[in-house]
């Protein structure tokens, strides 16, 4: 149907046709009328059943390690929870729409929506560290802006898994994640 076979695979950007379940049933000469009726019913309900999974699970790997809320963080007195794995950093509890401030001065390398992290701001300091503030409700800075220490860069957003107000902070040095609590401030 799509000009492919088991060996050829799909190519990036290739458009494919996906037959409806009822079309599959007629093409495969289904003889059992009860099966045909069920397949047609499934075809009609396919869109409704498959819009969203019934439970969205959080894939983050939260650590038992808690951070010091008395350090300078982007939000005031947060509960600090470490996240490990593919994404390493901390989640910081926040009040709804609480201001999010830069913890290190630097230049905005990116601001906007980024790959499933929601609204984000990446700031590179003069020391080369990159501070990634993710899960923001609003972004108030633009690429190329120079941001001073404690300047508001956005507001806290809502975590799509927990429905709690929070942000995440990741810090990178030479392309590798480092403990945000040990990252330079100021």
Short mmCIF file of N, CA and C in Angstrom, two decimals:
data_model
loop_
_atom_site.label_atom_id
_atom_site.label_comp_id
_atom_site.label_asym_id
_atom_site.label_seq_id
_atom_site.Cartn_x
_atom_site.Cartn_y
_atom_site.Cartn_z
N UNK A 1 0.81 -1.19 0.00
CA UNK A 1 0.00 0.00 0.00
C UNK A 1 0.86 1.26 0.00
N UNK A 2 1.92 1.32 0.78
CA UNK A 2 2.77 2.50 0.88
C UNK A 2 4.08 2.36 0.10
N UNK A 3 4.17 1.36 -0.74
CA UNK A 3 5.39 1.15 -1.50
C UNK A 3 6.56 0.70 -0.64
N UNK A 4 6.26 0.04 0.46
CA UNK A 4 7.32 -0.45 1.34
C UNK A 4 7.12 -1.94 1.56
N UNK A 5 8.18 -2.57 1.98
CA UNK A 5 8.08 -3.97 2.36
C UNK A 5 8.86 -4.13 3.66
N UNK A 6 9.03 -5.36 4.13
CA UNK A 6 9.69 -5.60 5.40
C UNK A 6 11.13 -5.10 5.43
N UNK A 7 11.78 -5.02 4.29
CA UNK A 7 13.19 -4.63 4.24
C UNK A 7 13.41 -3.13 4.02
N UNK A 8 12.46 -2.44 3.39
CA UNK A 8 12.71 -1.05 2.99
C UNK A 8 12.55 -0.04 4.11
N UNK A 9 11.60 -0.20 5.03
CA UNK A 9 11.40 0.73 6.13
C UNK A 9 10.83 2.06 5.67
N UNK A 10 10.64 2.97 6.62
CA UNK A 10 10.11 4.30 6.34
C UNK A 10 11.24 5.31 6.32
N UNK A 11 11.02 6.40 5.59
CA UNK A 11 12.00 7.47 5.52
C UNK A 11 11.44 8.71 6.21
N UNK A 12 12.30 9.55 6.74
CA UNK A 12 11.88 10.79 7.38
C UNK A 12 11.10 11.62 6.39
N UNK A 13 9.94 12.12 6.82
CA UNK A 13 9.11 12.95 5.96
C UNK A 13 8.18 12.18 5.04
N UNK A 14 8.32 10.86 4.98
CA UNK A 14 7.47 10.06 4.11
C UNK A 14 6.05 10.05 4.64
N UNK A 15 5.08 10.29 3.75
CA UNK A 15 3.67 10.23 4.12
C UNK A 15 3.19 8.80 3.90
N UNK A 16 2.44 8.30 4.87
CA UNK A 16 1.93 6.94 4.75
C UNK A 16 0.42 6.94 4.85
N UNK A 17 -0.19 5.95 4.27
CA UNK A 17 -1.63 5.75 4.35
C UNK A 17 -1.89 4.67 5.38
N UNK A 18 -2.87 4.93 6.24
CA UNK A 18 -3.25 3.94 7.25
C UNK A 18 -4.72 3.61 7.01
N UNK A 19 -5.01 2.38 6.65
CA UNK A 19 -6.40 2.03 6.37
C UNK A 19 -7.23 1.98 7.65
N UNK A 20 -8.52 2.31 7.50
CA UNK A 20 -9.44 2.17 8.63
C UNK A 20 -9.61 0.68 8.93
N UNK A 21 -10.00 0.37 10.14
CA UNK A 21 -10.16 -1.03 10.54
C UNK A 21 -11.17 -1.73 9.63
N UNK A 22 -12.25 -1.03 9.27
CA UNK A 22 -13.26 -1.67 8.42
C UNK A 22 -12.70 -1.97 7.03
N UNK A 23 -11.79 -1.11 6.52
CA UNK A 23 -11.16 -1.37 5.22
C UNK A 23 -10.28 -2.60 5.31
N UNK A 24 -9.59 -2.76 6.40
CA UNK A 24 -8.76 -3.96 6.59
C UNK A 24 -9.64 -5.20 6.57
N UNK A 25 -10.78 -5.12 7.23
CA UNK A 25 -11.67 -6.27 7.30
C UNK A 25 -12.15 -6.67 5.91
N UNK A 26 -12.54 -5.68 5.09
CA UNK A 26 -13.05 -6.02 3.76
C UNK A 26 -11.92 -6.52 2.85
N UNK A 27 -10.72 -5.97 2.99
CA UNK A 27 -9.59 -6.40 2.16
C UNK A 27 -9.13 -7.81 2.51
N UNK A 28 -9.36 -8.23 3.73
CA UNK A 28 -8.90 -9.55 4.15
C UNK A 28 -10.00 -10.59 4.05
N UNK A 29 -11.11 -10.23 3.40
CA UNK A 29 -12.22 -11.16 3.17
C UNK A 29 -12.66 -11.85 4.46
N UNK A 30 -13.04 -11.02 5.42
CA UNK A 30 -13.51 -11.57 6.68
C UNK A 30 -14.87 -12.21 6.43
N UNK A 31 -14.99 -13.49 6.74
CA UNK A 31 -16.21 -14.22 6.46
C UNK A 31 -17.18 -14.17 7.62
N UNK A 32 -16.68 -13.99 8.81
CA UNK A 32 -17.53 -13.98 9.98
C UNK A 32 -18.16 -12.59 10.11
N UNK A 33 -19.51 -12.50 9.91
CA UNK A 33 -20.18 -11.20 9.93
C UNK A 33 -20.10 -10.55 11.31
N UNK A 34 -20.09 -11.35 12.37
CA UNK A 34 -19.98 -10.79 13.72
C UNK A 34 -18.64 -10.08 13.89
N UNK A 35 -17.58 -10.68 13.36
CA UNK A 35 -16.26 -10.06 13.42
C UNK A 35 -16.26 -8.76 12.62
N UNK A 36 -16.89 -8.75 11.46
CA UNK A 36 -16.96 -7.55 10.63
C UNK A 36 -17.69 -6.43 11.36
N UNK A 37 -18.80 -6.76 12.03
CA UNK A 37 -19.55 -5.75 12.77
C UNK A 37 -18.70 -5.18 13.90
N UNK A 38 -18.00 -6.05 14.62
CA UNK A 38 -17.14 -5.58 15.72
C UNK A 38 -16.03 -4.68 15.21
N UNK A 39 -15.43 -5.05 14.06
CA UNK A 39 -14.34 -4.25 13.51
C UNK A 39 -14.85 -2.89 13.05
N UNK A 40 -16.06 -2.84 12.47
CA UNK A 40 -16.63 -1.58 12.04
C UNK A 40 -16.92 -0.69 13.25
N UNK A 41 -17.44 -1.28 14.31
CA UNK A 41 -17.71 -0.54 15.53
C UNK A 41 -16.40 -0.01 16.13
N UNK A 42 -15.37 -0.84 16.13
CA UNK A 42 -14.06 -0.40 16.64
C UNK A 42 -13.53 0.76 15.81
N UNK A 43 -13.76 0.71 14.49
CA UNK A 43 -13.29 1.77 13.61
C UNK A 43 -13.95 3.10 13.97
N UNK A 44 -15.26 3.07 14.25
CA UNK A 44 -15.99 4.29 14.60
C UNK A 44 -15.53 4.84 15.94
N UNK A 45 -15.22 3.97 16.88
CA UNK A 45 -14.84 4.40 18.22
C UNK A 45 -13.33 4.61 18.36
N UNK A 46 -12.55 4.30 17.32
CA UNK A 46 -11.10 4.38 17.39
C UNK A 46 -10.61 5.76 17.84
N UNK A 47 -11.16 6.80 17.21
CA UNK A 47 -10.70 8.15 17.52
C UNK A 47 -10.97 8.51 18.97
N UNK A 48 -12.15 8.19 19.49
CA UNK A 48 -12.47 8.52 20.87
C UNK A 48 -11.62 7.74 21.86
N UNK A 49 -11.41 6.46 21.61
CA UNK A 49 -10.67 5.62 22.54
C UNK A 49 -9.19 5.98 22.59
N UNK A 50 -8.65 6.49 21.49
CA UNK A 50 -7.21 6.66 21.40
C UNK A 50 -6.74 8.11 21.46
N UNK A 51 -7.58 9.03 21.91
CA UNK A 51 -7.14 10.41 22.01
C UNK A 51 -6.13 10.59 23.12
N UNK A 52 -6.43 10.11 24.33
CA UNK A 52 -5.53 10.23 25.46
C UNK A 52 -5.53 8.93 26.25
N UNK A 53 -4.40 8.54 26.78
CA UNK A 53 -4.41 7.37 27.66
C UNK A 53 -5.21 7.71 28.92
N UNK A 54 -5.78 6.69 29.55
CA UNK A 54 -6.60 6.93 30.74
C UNK A 54 -5.75 7.41 31.90
N UNK A 55 -4.50 6.99 31.98
CA UNK A 55 -3.60 7.44 33.04
C UNK A 55 -2.27 7.81 32.41
N UNK A 56 -1.83 9.04 32.67
CA UNK A 56 -0.53 9.48 32.15
C UNK A 56 0.46 9.30 33.29
N UNK A 57 1.47 8.48 33.06
CA UNK A 57 2.43 8.21 34.14
C UNK A 57 3.65 9.10 33.99
N UNK A 58 4.18 9.52 35.13
CA UNK A 58 5.36 10.36 35.19
C UNK A 58 6.58 9.48 35.00
N UNK A 59 7.39 9.78 33.99
CA UNK A 59 8.56 8.96 33.68
C UNK A 59 9.83 9.45 34.35
N UNK A 60 9.75 10.53 35.14
CA UNK A 60 10.93 11.04 35.84
C UNK A 60 11.34 10.08 36.94
N UNK A 61 12.64 10.02 37.19
CA UNK A 61 13.19 9.17 38.26
C UNK A 61 13.55 10.08 39.43
N UNK A 62 12.61 10.23 40.38
CA UNK A 62 12.83 11.11 41.52
C UNK A 62 13.69 10.42 42.55
N UNK A 63 14.61 11.17 43.12
CA UNK A 63 15.53 10.65 44.13
C UNK A 63 14.96 10.93 45.52
N UNK A 64 15.41 10.15 46.48
CA UNK A 64 15.05 10.41 47.88
C UNK A 64 15.81 11.62 48.41
N UNK A 65 16.90 11.99 47.72
CA UNK A 65 17.73 13.11 48.14
C UNK A 65 16.95 14.42 48.02
N UNK A 66 16.95 15.19 49.06
CA UNK A 66 16.30 16.50 49.06
C UNK A 66 17.38 17.58 49.14
N UNK A 67 17.10 18.71 48.52
CA UNK A 67 18.07 19.79 48.51
C UNK A 67 17.79 20.82 49.59
N UNK A 68 18.74 21.72 49.78
CA UNK A 68 18.66 22.77 50.79
C UNK A 68 17.80 23.93 50.28
N UNK A 69 16.62 24.17 50.88
CA UNK A 69 15.76 25.26 50.41
C UNK A 69 16.32 26.65 50.73
N UNK A 70 17.37 26.72 51.56
CA UNK A 70 17.93 28.01 51.95
C UNK A 70 18.97 28.54 50.98
N UNK A 71 19.36 27.74 49.98
CA UNK A 71 20.25 28.24 48.94
C UNK A 71 19.48 29.24 48.07
N UNK A 72 20.20 29.98 47.25
CA UNK A 72 19.54 30.86 46.28
C UNK A 72 18.99 29.98 45.16
N UNK A 73 17.67 29.96 45.03
CA UNK A 73 16.99 29.19 43.98
C UNK A 73 16.17 30.16 43.13
N UNK A 74 15.69 29.73 41.99
CA UNK A 74 14.88 30.61 41.14
C UNK A 74 13.54 31.03 41.76
N UNK A 75 13.04 30.22 42.73
CA UNK A 75 11.81 30.56 43.44
C UNK A 75 12.12 30.58 44.94
N UNK A 76 11.24 31.20 45.73
CA UNK A 76 11.50 31.39 47.16
C UNK A 76 11.17 30.14 47.98
N UNK A 77 12.12 29.71 48.83
CA UNK A 77 11.94 28.62 49.79
C UNK A 77 11.23 27.38 49.21
N UNK A 78 11.76 26.82 48.12
CA UNK A 78 11.08 25.67 47.52
C UNK A 78 11.38 24.36 48.24
N UNK A 79 10.53 23.38 48.02
CA UNK A 79 10.90 22.01 48.35
C UNK A 79 11.73 21.54 47.17
N UNK A 80 12.94 21.08 47.44
CA UNK A 80 13.89 20.73 46.38
C UNK A 80 13.97 19.20 46.27
N UNK A 81 13.60 18.67 45.10
CA UNK A 81 13.63 17.23 44.87
C UNK A 81 14.54 16.94 43.69
N UNK A 82 15.47 16.02 43.87
CA UNK A 82 16.40 15.67 42.80
C UNK A 82 15.77 14.71 41.80
N UNK A 83 16.10 14.90 40.54
CA UNK A 83 15.65 14.02 39.46
C UNK A 83 16.89 13.46 38.80
N UNK A 84 16.94 12.14 38.60
CA UNK A 84 18.09 11.48 37.99
C UNK A 84 17.67 10.73 36.74
N UNK A 85 18.65 10.36 35.94
CA UNK A 85 18.38 9.56 34.75
C UNK A 85 18.62 10.35 33.49
N UNK A 86 17.74 10.16 32.51
CA UNK A 86 17.89 10.84 31.23
C UNK A 86 17.88 12.36 31.43
N UNK A 87 17.08 12.82 32.38
CA UNK A 87 17.03 14.22 32.77
C UNK A 87 17.55 14.31 34.19
N UNK A 88 18.57 15.11 34.43
CA UNK A 88 19.14 15.26 35.77
C UNK A 88 19.06 16.71 36.19
N UNK A 89 18.61 16.94 37.40
CA UNK A 89 18.49 18.28 37.94
C UNK A 89 17.62 18.25 39.17
N UNK A 90 16.86 19.32 39.40
CA UNK A 90 15.96 19.39 40.54
C UNK A 90 14.61 19.92 40.10
N UNK A 91 13.57 19.48 40.82
CA UNK A 91 12.27 20.13 40.70
C UNK A 91 12.12 21.00 41.94
N UNK A 92 11.53 22.15 41.74
CA UNK A 92 11.37 23.13 42.81
C UNK A 92 9.89 23.47 42.95
N UNK A 93 9.33 23.20 44.14
CA UNK A 93 7.93 23.57 44.35
C UNK A 93 7.83 25.09 44.29
N UNK A 94 6.66 25.58 43.93
CA UNK A 94 6.46 27.02 43.80
C UNK A 94 4.99 27.35 44.02
N UNK A 95 4.73 28.62 44.24
CA UNK A 95 3.35 29.09 44.30
C UNK A 95 2.87 29.33 42.87
N UNK A 96 1.57 29.25 42.67
CA UNK A 96 1.01 29.47 41.34
C UNK A 96 1.45 30.85 40.81
N UNK A 97 2.00 30.86 39.61
CA UNK A 97 2.46 32.08 38.94
C UNK A 97 3.54 32.85 39.71
N UNK A 98 4.25 32.15 40.60
CA UNK A 98 5.34 32.79 41.35
C UNK A 98 6.44 33.24 40.39
N UNK A 99 7.03 34.41 40.62
CA UNK A 99 8.14 34.86 39.78
C UNK A 99 9.31 33.87 39.83
N UNK A 100 9.93 33.64 38.68
CA UNK A 100 11.12 32.79 38.57
C UNK A 100 12.28 33.70 38.20
N UNK A 101 13.32 33.71 39.05
CA UNK A 101 14.47 34.60 38.86
C UNK A 101 15.71 33.82 38.45
N UNK A 102 16.57 34.48 37.67
CA UNK A 102 17.85 33.88 37.29
C UNK A 102 18.75 33.79 38.52
N UNK A 103 19.39 32.63 38.70
CA UNK A 103 20.30 32.48 39.84
C UNK A 103 21.75 32.80 39.46
N UNK A 104 21.98 33.05 38.17
CA UNK A 104 23.32 33.42 37.69
C UNK A 104 23.12 34.34 36.48
N UNK A 105 23.89 35.41 36.42
CA UNK A 105 23.78 36.31 35.28
C UNK A 105 24.35 35.65 34.03
N UNK A 106 23.84 36.06 32.88
CA UNK A 106 24.31 35.49 31.62
C UNK A 106 23.42 35.89 30.46
N UNK A 107 23.66 35.26 29.32
CA UNK A 107 22.94 35.56 28.09
C UNK A 107 21.92 34.47 27.78
N UNK A 108 20.71 34.89 27.42
CA UNK A 108 19.66 33.94 27.06
C UNK A 108 20.03 33.30 25.72
N UNK A 109 20.21 31.98 25.75
CA UNK A 109 20.55 31.24 24.53
C UNK A 109 19.30 30.75 23.81
N UNK A 110 18.23 30.51 24.58
CA UNK A 110 16.97 30.05 24.01
C UNK A 110 15.86 30.40 24.99
N UNK A 111 14.72 30.79 24.45
CA UNK A 111 13.51 30.94 25.27
C UNK A 111 12.32 30.54 24.41
N UNK A 112 11.41 29.81 25.01
CA UNK A 112 10.23 29.34 24.28
C UNK A 112 9.90 27.92 24.67
N UNK A 113 9.16 27.23 23.82
CA UNK A 113 8.78 25.84 24.08
C UNK A 113 9.88 24.93 23.58
N UNK A 114 10.22 23.90 24.38
CA UNK A 114 11.32 23.02 24.00
C UNK A 114 11.01 21.56 24.33
N UNK A 115 10.93 20.72 23.31
CA UNK A 115 10.89 19.24 23.38
C UNK A 115 10.24 18.62 24.61
N UNK A 116 9.02 18.91 24.89
CA UNK A 116 8.33 18.26 25.99
C UNK A 116 8.67 18.82 27.36
N UNK A 117 9.49 19.88 27.42
CA UNK A 117 9.81 20.51 28.70
C UNK A 117 8.92 21.73 28.95
N UNK A 118 8.02 22.01 28.03
CA UNK A 118 7.16 23.18 28.19
C UNK A 118 7.92 24.45 27.87
N UNK A 119 7.53 25.54 28.52
CA UNK A 119 8.21 26.81 28.33
C UNK A 119 9.53 26.77 29.09
N UNK A 120 10.61 27.13 28.40
CA UNK A 120 11.94 27.05 28.99
C UNK A 120 12.76 28.30 28.70
N UNK A 121 13.77 28.51 29.53
CA UNK A 121 14.78 29.54 29.29
C UNK A 121 16.13 28.90 29.55
N UNK A 122 17.05 29.00 28.57
CA UNK A 122 18.43 28.55 28.73
C UNK A 122 19.31 29.80 28.82
N UNK A 123 20.07 29.91 29.91
CA UNK A 123 20.97 31.05 30.10
C UNK A 123 22.39 30.53 30.24
N UNK A 124 23.31 31.09 29.43
CA UNK A 124 24.71 30.71 29.52
C UNK A 124 25.47 31.82 30.25
N UNK A 125 26.14 31.42 31.34
CA UNK A 125 26.91 32.40 32.14
C UNK A 125 28.28 32.62 31.50
N UNK A 126 28.98 33.63 32.00
CA UNK A 126 30.33 33.91 31.49
C UNK A 126 31.30 32.79 31.82
N UNK A 127 30.97 31.96 32.82
CA UNK A 127 31.82 30.81 33.17
C UNK A 127 31.56 29.62 32.24
N UNK A 128 30.55 29.75 31.35
CA UNK A 128 30.23 28.67 30.41
C UNK A 128 29.14 27.73 30.89
N UNK A 129 28.71 27.86 32.14
CA UNK A 129 27.62 27.03 32.64
C UNK A 129 26.32 27.40 31.92
N UNK A 130 25.51 26.40 31.64
CA UNK A 130 24.19 26.64 31.06
C UNK A 130 23.14 26.26 32.09
N UNK A 131 22.27 27.21 32.38
CA UNK A 131 21.19 27.04 33.35
C UNK A 131 19.89 26.88 32.56
N UNK A 132 19.24 25.74 32.74
CA UNK A 132 17.99 25.44 32.03
C UNK A 132 16.84 25.49 33.02
N UNK A 133 15.99 26.48 32.86
CA UNK A 133 14.80 26.66 33.69
C UNK A 133 13.63 26.12 32.87
N UNK A 134 12.99 25.05 33.31
CA UNK A 134 11.95 24.41 32.51
C UNK A 134 10.62 24.35 33.26
N UNK A 135 9.55 24.14 32.50
CA UNK A 135 8.22 24.05 33.10
C UNK A 135 7.67 25.40 33.52
N UNK A 136 8.09 26.46 32.83
CA UNK A 136 7.63 27.80 33.18
C UNK A 136 6.21 28.03 32.69
N UNK A 137 5.45 28.84 33.44
CA UNK A 137 4.11 29.20 32.99
C UNK A 137 4.19 30.27 31.91
N UNK A 138 5.02 31.28 32.13
CA UNK A 138 5.25 32.36 31.16
C UNK A 138 6.75 32.60 31.06
N UNK A 139 7.19 33.00 29.89
CA UNK A 139 8.58 33.39 29.65
C UNK A 139 8.60 34.89 29.41
N UNK A 140 9.47 35.61 30.12
CA UNK A 140 9.52 37.07 30.03
C UNK A 140 10.79 37.61 29.38
N UNK A 141 11.65 36.72 28.87
CA UNK A 141 12.91 37.15 28.26
C UNK A 141 13.01 36.56 26.85
N UNK A 142 13.93 37.11 26.08
CA UNK A 142 14.11 36.67 24.69
C UNK A 142 15.56 36.27 24.43
N UNK A 143 15.74 35.46 23.39
CA UNK A 143 17.08 35.05 22.99
C UNK A 143 17.95 36.29 22.76
N UNK A 144 19.17 36.26 23.31
CA UNK A 144 20.11 37.37 23.15
C UNK A 144 20.09 38.36 24.30
N UNK A 145 19.04 38.35 25.13
CA UNK A 145 18.98 39.26 26.28
C UNK A 145 20.09 38.91 27.26
N UNK A 146 20.70 39.95 27.84
CA UNK A 146 21.63 39.72 28.95
C UNK A 146 20.83 39.86 30.23
N UNK A 147 20.91 38.85 31.09
CA UNK A 147 20.11 38.79 32.31
C UNK A 147 21.03 38.92 33.52
N UNK A 148 20.68 39.83 34.41
CA UNK A 148 21.43 39.99 35.66
C UNK A 148 20.92 39.01 36.70
N UNK A 149 21.75 38.72 37.67
CA UNK A 149 21.41 37.89 38.82
C UNK A 149 20.12 38.42 39.46
N UNK A 150 19.20 37.51 39.76
CA UNK A 150 17.91 37.78 40.41
C UNK A 150 16.92 38.55 39.54
N UNK A 151 17.16 38.64 38.22
CA UNK A 151 16.19 39.23 37.31
C UNK A 151 15.10 38.20 37.02
N UNK A 152 13.84 38.64 37.02
CA UNK A 152 12.74 37.72 36.72
C UNK A 152 12.79 37.33 35.25
N UNK A 153 12.76 36.01 35.00
CA UNK A 153 12.80 35.50 33.63
C UNK A 153 11.46 34.88 33.21
N UNK A 154 10.58 34.63 34.18
CA UNK A 154 9.29 34.03 33.88
C UNK A 154 8.49 33.79 35.14
N UNK A 155 7.48 32.93 35.02
CA UNK A 155 6.66 32.55 36.17
C UNK A 155 6.60 31.03 36.25
N UNK A 156 6.28 30.54 37.45
CA UNK A 156 6.18 29.10 37.66
C UNK A 156 4.99 28.53 36.90
N UNK A 157 5.18 27.33 36.36
CA UNK A 157 4.13 26.65 35.63
C UNK A 157 3.52 25.52 36.44
N UNK A 158 2.67 24.75 35.79
CA UNK A 158 2.00 23.62 36.41
C UNK A 158 2.57 22.33 35.82
N UNK A 159 2.99 21.40 36.67
CA UNK A 159 3.50 20.12 36.22
C UNK A 159 2.35 19.32 35.62
N UNK A 160 2.52 18.84 34.40
CA UNK A 160 1.44 18.13 33.70
C UNK A 160 1.14 16.76 34.30
N UNK A 161 2.06 16.19 35.07
CA UNK A 161 1.82 14.89 35.70
C UNK A 161 1.15 15.04 37.06
N UNK A 162 1.65 15.95 37.88
CA UNK A 162 1.15 16.08 39.25
C UNK A 162 0.11 17.17 39.42
N UNK A 163 -0.01 18.06 38.43
CA UNK A 163 -0.90 19.23 38.50
C UNK A 163 -0.50 20.20 39.61
N UNK A 164 0.75 20.11 40.06
CA UNK A 164 1.25 21.02 41.10
C UNK A 164 2.08 22.12 40.44
N UNK A 165 2.08 23.28 41.10
CA UNK A 165 2.89 24.39 40.62
C UNK A 165 4.35 24.13 40.97
N UNK A 166 5.21 24.12 39.95
CA UNK A 166 6.63 23.87 40.16
C UNK A 166 7.40 24.21 38.90
N UNK A 167 8.71 24.24 39.02
CA UNK A 167 9.61 24.37 37.87
C UNK A 167 10.71 23.34 38.04
N UNK A 168 11.49 23.16 37.00
CA UNK A 168 12.68 22.31 37.08
C UNK A 168 13.89 23.14 36.71
N UNK A 169 15.02 22.79 37.30
CA UNK A 169 16.27 23.48 37.02
C UNK A 169 17.33 22.43 36.73
N UNK A 170 18.00 22.60 35.61
CA UNK A 170 19.14 21.76 35.26
C UNK A 170 20.31 22.70 34.97
N UNK A 171 21.51 22.26 35.34
CA UNK A 171 22.71 23.06 35.08
C UNK A 171 23.73 22.15 34.41
N UNK A 172 24.35 22.69 33.34
CA UNK A 172 25.33 21.92 32.57
C UNK A 172 26.67 22.64 32.55
N UNK A 173 27.73 21.84 32.66
CA UNK A 173 29.10 22.35 32.55
C UNK A 173 29.82 21.47 31.55
N UNK A 174 30.36 22.06 30.50
CA UNK A 174 31.03 21.31 29.42
C UNK A 174 30.11 20.24 28.84
N UNK A 175 28.82 20.56 28.73
CA UNK A 175 27.85 19.65 28.13
C UNK A 175 27.34 18.55 29.04
N UNK A 176 27.81 18.50 30.28
CA UNK A 176 27.39 17.46 31.22
C UNK A 176 26.59 18.06 32.37
N UNK A 177 25.56 17.33 32.84
CA UNK A 177 24.78 17.87 33.97
C UNK A 177 25.60 17.88 35.25
N UNK A 178 25.41 18.93 36.04
CA UNK A 178 26.03 19.01 37.37
C UNK A 178 24.93 19.23 38.41
N UNK A 179 25.25 19.03 39.67
CA UNK A 179 24.29 19.25 40.75
C UNK A 179 23.96 20.73 40.80
N UNK A 180 22.67 21.10 40.59
CA UNK A 180 22.30 22.52 40.61
C UNK A 180 22.64 23.22 41.94
N UNK A 181 22.67 22.47 43.03
CA UNK A 181 23.01 23.07 44.33
C UNK A 181 24.47 23.51 44.38
N UNK A 182 25.32 22.91 43.56
CA UNK A 182 26.74 23.23 43.56
C UNK A 182 27.11 24.21 42.44
N UNK A 183 26.13 24.57 41.61
CA UNK A 183 26.39 25.47 40.50
C UNK A 183 26.64 26.89 41.02
N UNK A 184 27.52 27.64 40.35
CA UNK A 184 27.78 29.02 40.77
C UNK A 184 26.53 29.89 40.73
N UNK A 185 26.43 30.81 41.69
CA UNK A 185 25.33 31.77 41.74
C UNK A 185 25.90 33.17 41.65
N UNK A 186 25.01 34.12 41.39
CA UNK A 186 25.43 35.51 41.40
C UNK A 186 25.59 36.12 40.04
#
